[in-house]
Short mmCIF file of C-alpha atoms in Angstrom, two decimals:
data_model
loop_
_atom_site.label_atom_id
_atom_site.label_comp_id
_atom_site.label_asym_id
_atom_site.label_seq_id
_atom_site.Cartn_x
_atom_site.Cartn_y
_atom_site.Cartn_z
CA ASP Z 23 0.00 0.00 0.00
CA MET Z 24 1.02 3.56 -0.65
CA GLN Z 25 0.87 6.23 2.01
CA GLY Z 26 0.78 9.99 1.64
CA GLY Z 27 0.33 11.60 -1.75
CA THR Z 28 0.02 9.64 -4.97
CA PHE Z 29 -0.17 12.49 -7.50
CA THR Z 30 1.60 15.84 -7.95
CA ILE Z 31 0.71 18.80 -10.16
CA THR Z 32 3.59 21.13 -10.96
CA ASN Z 33 3.39 24.42 -12.86
CA LEU Z 34 6.48 25.91 -14.48
CA GLY Z 35 4.30 27.88 -16.88
CA MET Z 36 4.28 30.79 -14.47
CA PHE Z 37 8.00 31.18 -15.27
CA GLY Z 38 7.36 31.15 -19.03
CA THR Z 39 8.48 27.54 -19.48
CA LYS Z 40 6.62 26.11 -22.49
CA SER Z 41 7.18 22.43 -21.74
CA PHE Z 42 9.31 20.23 -19.51
CA ALA Z 43 9.68 16.63 -18.35
CA PRO Z 44 8.51 16.36 -14.73
CA ILE Z 45 10.01 13.57 -12.61
CA VAL Z 46 7.79 11.33 -10.48
CA ASN Z 47 8.40 11.75 -6.74
CA PRO Z 48 8.57 8.23 -5.24
CA PRO Z 49 6.39 6.63 -3.95
CA GLU Z 50 3.87 8.67 -5.98
CA ALA Z 51 2.28 7.23 -9.13
CA CYS Z 52 2.23 10.32 -11.38
CA ILE Z 53 3.18 13.95 -11.85
CA LEU Z 54 1.38 16.36 -14.17
CA GLY Z 55 3.46 19.22 -15.58
CA LEU Z 56 1.76 22.41 -16.79
CA GLY Z 57 3.52 24.65 -19.31
CA ALA Z 58 2.92 28.32 -20.11
CA VAL Z 59 -0.24 29.35 -21.95
CA GLU Z 60 0.64 31.07 -25.22
CA ASP Z 61 -1.15 32.09 -28.39
CA ARG Z 62 -0.56 29.60 -31.22
CA ALA Z 63 -1.80 29.44 -34.80
CA VAL Z 64 -4.11 26.48 -35.39
CA ALA Z 65 -6.23 25.24 -38.30
CA ARG Z 66 -9.99 25.41 -37.63
CA ASP Z 67 -12.66 24.76 -40.25
CA GLY Z 68 -10.26 25.29 -43.16
CA SER Z 69 -8.74 28.54 -41.90
CA ILE Z 70 -5.93 29.60 -39.61
CA THR Z 71 -6.85 31.18 -36.29
CA VAL Z 72 -5.03 31.99 -33.05
CA ARG Z 73 -5.92 30.15 -29.85
CA PRO Z 74 -4.44 30.09 -26.34
CA MET Z 75 -2.68 26.75 -25.87
CA SER Z 76 -0.51 25.01 -23.31
CA THR Z 77 1.56 21.84 -23.17
CA ILE Z 78 0.58 19.43 -20.41
CA THR Z 79 2.92 16.51 -19.66
CA LEU Z 80 2.22 13.43 -17.56
CA ALA Z 81 5.00 11.28 -16.15
CA ALA Z 82 3.95 8.01 -14.53
CA ASP Z 83 5.53 5.10 -12.71
CA HIS Z 84 4.70 2.25 -15.11
CA ARG Z 85 4.87 -0.25 -12.27
CA ILE Z 86 1.70 1.42 -10.97
CA LEU Z 87 0.00 2.87 -14.05
CA ASP Z 88 -0.16 1.49 -17.60
CA GLY Z 89 0.75 3.95 -20.34
CA ALA Z 90 -2.56 3.44 -22.15
CA GLU Z 91 -4.49 4.48 -19.03
CA ALA Z 92 -2.22 7.52 -18.65
CA ALA Z 93 -2.99 8.51 -22.26
CA LYS Z 94 -6.74 8.19 -21.58
CA PHE Z 95 -6.33 10.43 -18.54
CA LEU Z 96 -4.57 13.10 -20.62
CA ALA Z 97 -7.27 12.88 -23.28
CA LYS Z 98 -9.92 13.50 -20.60
CA ILE Z 99 -7.98 16.48 -19.23
CA ARG Z 100 -7.82 17.92 -22.76
CA GLU Z 101 -11.55 17.35 -23.29
CA LEU Z 102 -12.41 19.16 -20.04
CA ILE Z 103 -10.08 22.10 -20.74
CA GLU Z 104 -11.48 22.52 -24.26
CA ASN Z 105 -15.10 22.09 -23.05
CA PRO Z 106 -15.26 23.40 -19.47
CA TRP Z 107 -19.07 23.34 -19.50
CA LEU Z 108 -18.77 19.53 -19.17
CA LEU Z 109 -17.69 20.09 -15.56
CA LEU Z 110 -21.21 21.36 -14.83
CA LEU Z 111 -22.93 18.15 -15.95
#
């Protein structure tokens, strides 16, 4: 059994860091790294537009969490950030 925390969220975006590779703090299972929000050009409906975007990185101890499950978790985080109204359902 694990005691104490099992998950850390770290934010280097406040220092302007765009992306980084966070390191899991044993005995925790995961760490989520948040990068700076910046305007980026993206294609939407056949045209180029500017949107605020951020890089979010998840590092996981694969003895505890399978990579496929970690990818599903990141996909859900993305869905909720892009559609915050879903949090109200």
